[in-house]
Amino acid sequence: MTHSEIWLTIVLMGLVTYLPRFLPLVLLSRLSLPEWFQLWLKYVPASIFGALIFSEVFVRQEGLNLAANNIYLLASLGVFVVAVKTKSLALSIALGALFFWLLQTQSYFAVSF
């Protein structure tokens, strides 16, 4: 590939990435959406997040993993408690990372010795 083809590819990929995010924002900002639709839209981020993390937390190679040694599940339960109690995204993320690190370290040492 030549340098111009590389730059053209980068610019076109940027447009392909940017336009699907930008156009709905521009088009929907001019409309008055019904209240029921606005209420429905508030649940979309949580639904997408749930779909993204479900397989990481609950599914392993052998299938559904609800075992007591599933550190992903244990850490996410800790994050859930923190999130419900504090309603702080930053604190939930920080303590979630800490929970996971502690559980991972604990399971590493339990296996190592």
mmCIF file of C-alpha atoms in Angstrom:
data_model
loop_
_atom_site.group_PDB
_atom_site.id
_atom_site.type_symbol
_atom_site.label_atom_id
_atom_site.label_comp_id
_atom_site.label_asym_id
_atom_site.label_seq_id
_atom_site.Cartn_x
_atom_site.Cartn_y
_atom_site.Cartn_z
ATOM 1 C CA MET A 1 0.000 0.000 0.000
ATOM 2 C CA THR A 2 1.162 3.495 -0.723
ATOM 3 C CA HIS A 3 1.141 6.274 1.858
ATOM 4 C CA SER A 4 -1.856 7.925 0.201
ATOM 5 C CA GLU A 5 -3.821 4.663 0.267
ATOM 6 C CA ILE A 6 -3.026 4.233 3.950
ATOM 7 C CA TRP A 7 -4.184 7.775 4.750
ATOM 8 C CA LEU A 8 -7.315 7.331 2.636
ATOM 9 C CA THR A 9 -8.077 4.107 4.509
ATOM 10 C CA ILE A 10 -7.596 5.839 7.868
ATOM 11 C CA VAL A 11 -9.867 8.746 6.900
ATOM 12 C CA LEU A 12 -12.578 6.474 5.497
ATOM 13 C CA MET A 13 -12.485 4.202 8.551
ATOM 14 C CA GLY A 14 -12.776 7.290 10.733
ATOM 15 C CA LEU A 15 -15.886 8.355 8.817
ATOM 16 C CA VAL A 16 -17.377 4.867 9.034
ATOM 17 C CA THR A 17 -16.811 4.948 12.792
ATOM 18 C CA TYR A 18 -17.903 8.550 13.362
ATOM 19 C CA LEU A 19 -21.030 8.863 11.193
ATOM 20 C CA PRO A 20 -23.160 6.150 12.875
ATOM 21 C CA ARG A 21 -22.580 7.917 16.189
ATOM 22 C CA PHE A 22 -22.995 11.471 14.945
ATOM 23 C CA LEU A 23 -25.998 11.237 12.603
ATOM 24 C CA PRO A 24 -28.537 9.902 15.135
ATOM 25 C CA LEU A 25 -27.444 12.569 17.596
ATOM 26 C CA VAL A 26 -27.994 15.327 15.043
ATOM 27 C CA LEU A 27 -31.263 13.924 13.720
ATOM 28 C CA LEU A 28 -32.801 13.071 17.098
ATOM 29 C CA SER A 29 -31.771 16.361 18.732
ATOM 30 C CA ARG A 30 -34.174 18.192 16.408
ATOM 31 C CA LEU A 31 -37.124 15.954 17.235
ATOM 32 C CA SER A 32 -39.392 15.996 20.239
ATOM 33 C CA LEU A 33 -39.416 12.394 21.368
ATOM 34 C CA PRO A 34 -42.402 10.992 23.270
ATOM 35 C CA GLU A 35 -41.859 10.640 27.002
ATOM 36 C CA TRP A 36 -42.295 6.852 26.941
ATOM 37 C CA PHE A 37 -39.487 6.628 24.362
ATOM 38 C CA GLN A 38 -37.188 8.846 26.428
ATOM 39 C CA LEU A 39 -37.876 6.647 29.457
ATOM 40 C CA TRP A 40 -37.113 3.543 27.384
ATOM 41 C CA LEU A 41 -33.822 5.069 26.171
ATOM 42 C CA LYS A 42 -32.625 5.479 29.764
ATOM 43 C CA TYR A 43 -32.435 1.680 30.080
ATOM 44 C CA VAL A 44 -30.341 1.142 26.954
ATOM 45 C CA PRO A 45 -26.878 1.787 28.507
ATOM 46 C CA ALA A 46 -27.540 -0.598 31.405
ATOM 47 C CA SER A 47 -28.852 -3.253 29.008
ATOM 48 C CA ILE A 48 -25.832 -2.984 26.748
ATOM 49 C CA PHE A 49 -23.463 -3.096 29.720
ATOM 50 C CA GLY A 50 -25.236 -6.152 31.090
ATOM 51 C CA ALA A 51 -24.983 -7.925 27.754
ATOM 52 C CA LEU A 52 -21.290 -7.106 27.504
ATOM 53 C CA ILE A 53 -20.318 -8.413 30.932
ATOM 54 C CA PHE A 54 -22.685 -11.403 31.201
ATOM 55 C CA SER A 55 -20.519 -13.838 29.288
ATOM 56 C CA GLU A 56 -17.331 -12.683 31.022
ATOM 57 C CA VAL A 57 -18.828 -13.164 34.487
ATOM 58 C CA PHE A 58 -20.989 -16.253 34.084
ATOM 59 C CA VAL A 59 -19.726 -18.317 31.141
ATOM 60 C CA ARG A 60 -16.598 -20.447 31.003
ATOM 61 C CA GLN A 61 -15.479 -23.083 28.509
ATOM 62 C CA GLU A 62 -17.494 -25.762 30.237
ATOM 63 C CA GLY A 63 -20.681 -23.627 30.250
ATOM 64 C CA LEU A 64 -22.453 -21.623 32.921
ATOM 65 C CA ASN A 65 -20.206 -21.106 35.951
ATOM 66 C CA LEU A 66 -21.946 -20.270 39.225
ATOM 67 C CA ALA A 67 -19.290 -21.934 41.372
ATOM 68 C CA ALA A 68 -17.994 -20.390 44.589
ATOM 69 C CA ASN A 69 -14.498 -20.140 43.092
ATOM 70 C CA ASN A 70 -15.623 -17.976 40.142
ATOM 71 C CA ILE A 71 -13.658 -14.817 40.959
ATOM 72 C CA TYR A 72 -15.405 -12.872 38.191
ATOM 73 C CA LEU A 73 -18.766 -13.554 39.810
ATOM 74 C CA LEU A 74 -17.504 -12.810 43.313
ATOM 75 C CA ALA A 75 -15.938 -9.509 42.244
ATOM 76 C CA SER A 76 -19.091 -8.485 40.375
ATOM 77 C CA LEU A 77 -21.203 -9.218 43.465
ATOM 78 C CA GLY A 78 -18.918 -6.917 45.451
ATOM 79 C CA VAL A 79 -19.261 -4.230 42.791
ATOM 80 C CA PHE A 80 -23.042 -4.633 42.841
ATOM 81 C CA VAL A 81 -23.170 -4.043 46.597
ATOM 82 C CA VAL A 82 -20.900 -0.993 46.345
ATOM 83 C CA ALA A 83 -22.879 0.427 43.422
ATOM 84 C CA VAL A 84 -26.231 0.008 45.173
ATOM 85 C CA LYS A 85 -24.966 1.505 48.432
ATOM 86 C CA THR A 86 -22.941 4.426 47.039
ATOM 87 C CA LYS A 87 -24.397 5.011 43.551
ATOM 88 C CA SER A 88 -20.885 6.113 42.594
ATOM 89 C CA LEU A 89 -19.567 4.884 39.267
ATOM 90 C CA ALA A 90 -15.971 5.844 40.053
ATOM 91 C CA LEU A 91 -15.998 4.109 43.434
ATOM 92 C CA SER A 92 -17.661 1.025 41.924
ATOM 93 C CA ILE A 93 -14.999 0.767 39.223
ATOM 94 C CA ALA A 94 -12.109 1.334 41.634
ATOM 95 C CA LEU A 95 -13.348 -1.128 44.238
ATOM 96 C CA GLY A 96 -14.316 -3.621 41.524
ATOM 97 C CA ALA A 97 -10.750 -3.592 40.231
ATOM 98 C CA LEU A 98 -9.485 -3.961 43.800
ATOM 99 C CA PHE A 99 -11.916 -6.836 44.546
ATOM 100 C CA PHE A 100 -10.878 -8.647 41.379
ATOM 101 C CA TRP A 101 -7.173 -8.115 42.058
ATOM 102 C CA LEU A 102 -7.510 -9.393 45.644
ATOM 103 C CA LEU A 103 -9.493 -12.451 44.545
ATOM 104 C CA GLN A 104 -7.079 -13.169 41.718
ATOM 105 C CA THR A 105 -4.090 -12.827 44.043
ATOM 106 C CA GLN A 106 -5.742 -15.024 46.654
ATOM 107 C CA SER A 107 -6.533 -17.747 44.128
ATOM 108 C CA TYR A 108 -2.997 -17.523 42.706
ATOM 109 C CA PHE A 109 -1.445 -18.058 46.129
ATOM 110 C CA ALA A 110 -3.928 -20.829 46.968
ATOM 111 C CA VAL A 111 -2.916 -22.700 43.808
ATOM 112 C CA SER A 112 0.797 -21.940 44.136
ATOM 113 C CA PHE A 113 1.314 -23.362 47.612
#
